[in-house]
Short mmCIF file of C-alpha atoms in Angstrom, two decimals:
data_model
loop_
_atom_site.label_atom_id
_atom_site.label_comp_id
_atom_site.label_asym_id
_atom_site.label_seq_id
_atom_site.Cartn_x
_atom_site.Cartn_y
_atom_site.Cartn_z
CA UNK A 1327 50.74 18.45 -55.35
CA UNK A 1328 52.62 21.32 -56.98
CA UNK A 1329 51.59 20.20 -60.47
CA UNK A 1330 47.92 20.09 -59.43
CA UNK A 1331 48.27 23.54 -57.91
CA UNK A 1332 49.75 25.00 -61.10
CA UNK A 1333 47.10 23.29 -63.22
CA UNK A 1334 44.30 24.64 -61.03
CA UNK A 1335 45.65 28.19 -61.05
CA UNK A 1336 46.12 28.17 -64.79
CA UNK A 1337 42.74 26.68 -65.72
CA UNK A 1338 40.82 29.92 -65.26
CA UNK A 1339 37.86 28.07 -63.73
CA UNK A 1340 36.52 29.46 -60.43
CA UNK A 1341 36.21 25.99 -58.84
CA UNK A 1342 39.85 25.25 -59.68
CA UNK A 1343 40.98 28.60 -58.27
CA UNK A 1344 39.07 27.82 -55.06
CA UNK A 1345 40.91 24.49 -54.78
CA UNK A 1346 44.27 26.14 -55.49
CA UNK A 1347 43.59 28.87 -52.95
CA UNK A 1348 42.67 26.31 -50.32
CA UNK A 1349 45.89 24.42 -51.04
CA UNK A 1350 47.78 27.68 -50.59
CA UNK A 1351 45.88 28.32 -47.39
CA UNK A 1352 46.80 24.90 -46.00
CA UNK A 1353 50.43 25.45 -46.98
CA UNK A 1354 50.45 28.85 -45.30
CA UNK A 1355 49.06 27.33 -42.11
CA UNK A 1356 51.50 24.43 -42.21
CA UNK A 1357 54.56 26.61 -42.71
CA UNK A 1358 53.60 28.73 -39.73
CA UNK A 1359 52.21 26.08 -37.40
CA UNK A 1360 54.25 22.91 -37.82
CA UNK A 1361 57.44 24.27 -36.21
CA UNK A 1362 55.38 25.03 -33.12
CA UNK A 1363 54.89 21.37 -32.23
CA UNK A 1364 58.54 20.42 -31.66
CA UNK A 1365 59.33 23.80 -30.14
CA UNK A 1366 56.36 23.50 -27.81
CA UNK A 1367 57.42 19.98 -26.84
CA UNK A 1368 60.95 21.15 -26.03
CA UNK A 1369 59.51 24.01 -23.98
CA UNK A 1370 57.19 21.62 -22.14
CA UNK A 1371 60.21 19.49 -21.21
CA UNK A 1372 61.66 22.49 -19.39
CA UNK A 1373 58.77 22.17 -16.91
CA UNK A 1374 57.41 25.73 -17.16
CA UNK A 1375 55.25 27.14 -14.42
CA UNK A 1376 51.56 26.69 -15.24
CA UNK A 1377 49.56 29.77 -16.18
CA UNK A 1378 46.46 30.60 -14.15
CA UNK A 1379 43.16 30.04 -15.98
CA UNK A 1380 42.63 33.78 -16.31
CA UNK A 1381 45.87 34.15 -18.28
CA UNK A 1382 44.95 31.21 -20.48
CA UNK A 1383 41.66 32.98 -21.22
CA UNK A 1384 43.57 36.19 -21.98
CA UNK A 1385 45.81 34.28 -24.39
CA UNK A 1386 42.75 32.74 -26.04
CA UNK A 1387 41.21 36.18 -26.44
CA UNK A 1388 44.45 37.53 -27.88
CA UNK A 1389 44.62 34.57 -30.28
CA UNK A 1390 41.05 35.20 -31.42
CA UNK A 1391 41.67 38.92 -31.85
CA UNK A 1392 44.83 38.34 -33.90
CA UNK A 1393 43.08 35.69 -36.02
CA UNK A 1394 40.29 38.16 -36.84
CA UNK A 1395 42.90 40.79 -37.71
CA UNK A 1396 44.69 38.36 -40.05
CA UNK A 1397 41.39 37.52 -41.76
CA UNK A 1398 40.60 41.21 -42.25
CA UNK A 1399 44.03 41.83 -43.78
CA UNK A 1400 43.59 38.81 -46.06
CA UNK A 1401 40.19 40.13 -47.11
CA UNK A 1402 41.82 43.43 -48.05
CA UNK A 1403 44.50 41.60 -50.04
CA UNK A 1404 41.83 39.66 -51.94
CA UNK A 1405 40.26 42.90 -53.10
CA UNK A 1406 43.52 44.63 -54.08
CA UNK A 1407 42.86 46.25 -57.47
CA UNK A 1408 46.58 46.55 -58.16
CA UNK A 1409 47.04 42.80 -58.53
CA UNK A 1410 45.69 40.38 -61.11
CA UNK A 1411 42.59 38.65 -59.70
CA UNK A 1412 44.12 35.17 -59.32
CA UNK A 1413 47.20 36.58 -57.59
CA UNK A 1414 45.05 38.60 -55.20
CA UNK A 1415 43.07 35.49 -54.25
CA UNK A 1416 46.21 33.39 -53.73
CA UNK A 1417 47.85 36.16 -51.70
CA UNK A 1418 44.79 36.38 -49.48
CA UNK A 1419 44.68 32.59 -49.11
CA UNK A 1420 48.32 32.41 -48.04
CA UNK A 1421 47.81 35.24 -45.57
CA UNK A 1422 44.64 33.71 -44.16
CA UNK A 1423 46.61 30.59 -43.23
CA UNK A 1424 47.99 32.69 -40.39
CA UNK A 1425 44.56 33.12 -38.79
CA UNK A 1426 44.41 29.61 -37.32
CA UNK A 1427 48.19 29.51 -36.85
CA UNK A 1428 48.12 32.16 -34.13
CA UNK A 1429 45.95 30.25 -31.60
CA UNK A 1430 47.59 26.97 -32.66
CA UNK A 1431 51.03 28.33 -31.79
CA UNK A 1432 49.74 29.71 -28.51
CA UNK A 1433 48.45 26.22 -27.77
CA UNK A 1434 51.88 24.81 -28.56
CA UNK A 1435 53.41 27.06 -25.90
CA UNK A 1436 51.03 25.53 -23.37
CA UNK A 1437 51.63 21.84 -24.11
CA UNK A 1438 52.52 21.40 -20.44
CA UNK A 1439 48.94 22.44 -19.56
CA UNK A 1440 46.73 19.73 -21.06
CA UNK A 1441 43.45 21.56 -20.42
CA UNK A 1442 44.54 24.75 -22.19
CA UNK A 1443 45.72 23.06 -25.39
CA UNK A 1444 42.31 21.78 -26.58
CA UNK A 1445 40.74 25.20 -26.00
CA UNK A 1446 43.36 27.01 -28.06
CA UNK A 1447 43.44 24.35 -30.77
CA UNK A 1448 39.64 24.43 -30.99
CA UNK A 1449 39.96 28.17 -31.51
CA UNK A 1450 42.51 27.41 -34.24
CA UNK A 1451 40.00 25.04 -35.83
CA UNK A 1452 37.39 27.79 -35.84
CA UNK A 1453 39.91 30.16 -37.41
CA UNK A 1454 40.70 27.61 -40.10
CA UNK A 1455 37.02 27.08 -40.83
CA UNK A 1456 36.46 30.84 -41.04
CA UNK A 1457 39.37 31.26 -43.44
CA UNK A 1458 38.30 28.23 -45.49
CA UNK A 1459 34.78 29.55 -45.88
CA UNK A 1460 35.95 32.93 -47.21
CA UNK A 1461 37.85 31.57 -50.22
CA UNK A 1462 34.85 31.13 -52.55
CA UNK A 1463 33.78 34.73 -51.90
CA UNK A 1464 37.26 35.98 -52.73
CA UNK A 1465 37.25 33.98 -55.97
CA UNK A 1466 33.79 35.27 -56.88
CA UNK A 1467 34.84 38.86 -56.21
CA UNK A 1468 37.97 38.34 -58.31
CA UNK A 1469 35.86 36.93 -61.13
CA UNK A 1470 33.56 39.96 -61.21
CA UNK A 1471 36.55 42.27 -61.13
CA UNK A 1472 38.12 40.50 -64.11
CA UNK A 1473 35.17 41.36 -66.38
#
């Protein structure tokens, strides 16, 4: 996987940079989110008190707000004129992996509440799709900046 990533970054082709950025995005999400599963399971074993539905909705809203904030910061990183274009795109892709990680991790804290988990993880899926869809635009913007 690492060899393919290096090859894609070094090729100079926009389609390859999109693939490399999406690999970086997936890695960023994985690094942040995967520890949440075992930690959430251990927490669920402690039999925590269930949160009322209103608080679950507040957590979902907070997760959505933080995901949007992460995407805005990643967008700013993608347009950073102080970095080479490919580095700016990869930086933004790594950062945008945090957008779906926030609601995913909140879902992991609520593993003891089976109805709350799908809602937060669906929100994480939306955050991942939003981040995924922005990568080609970042690459295109980097390509026009290079010329």
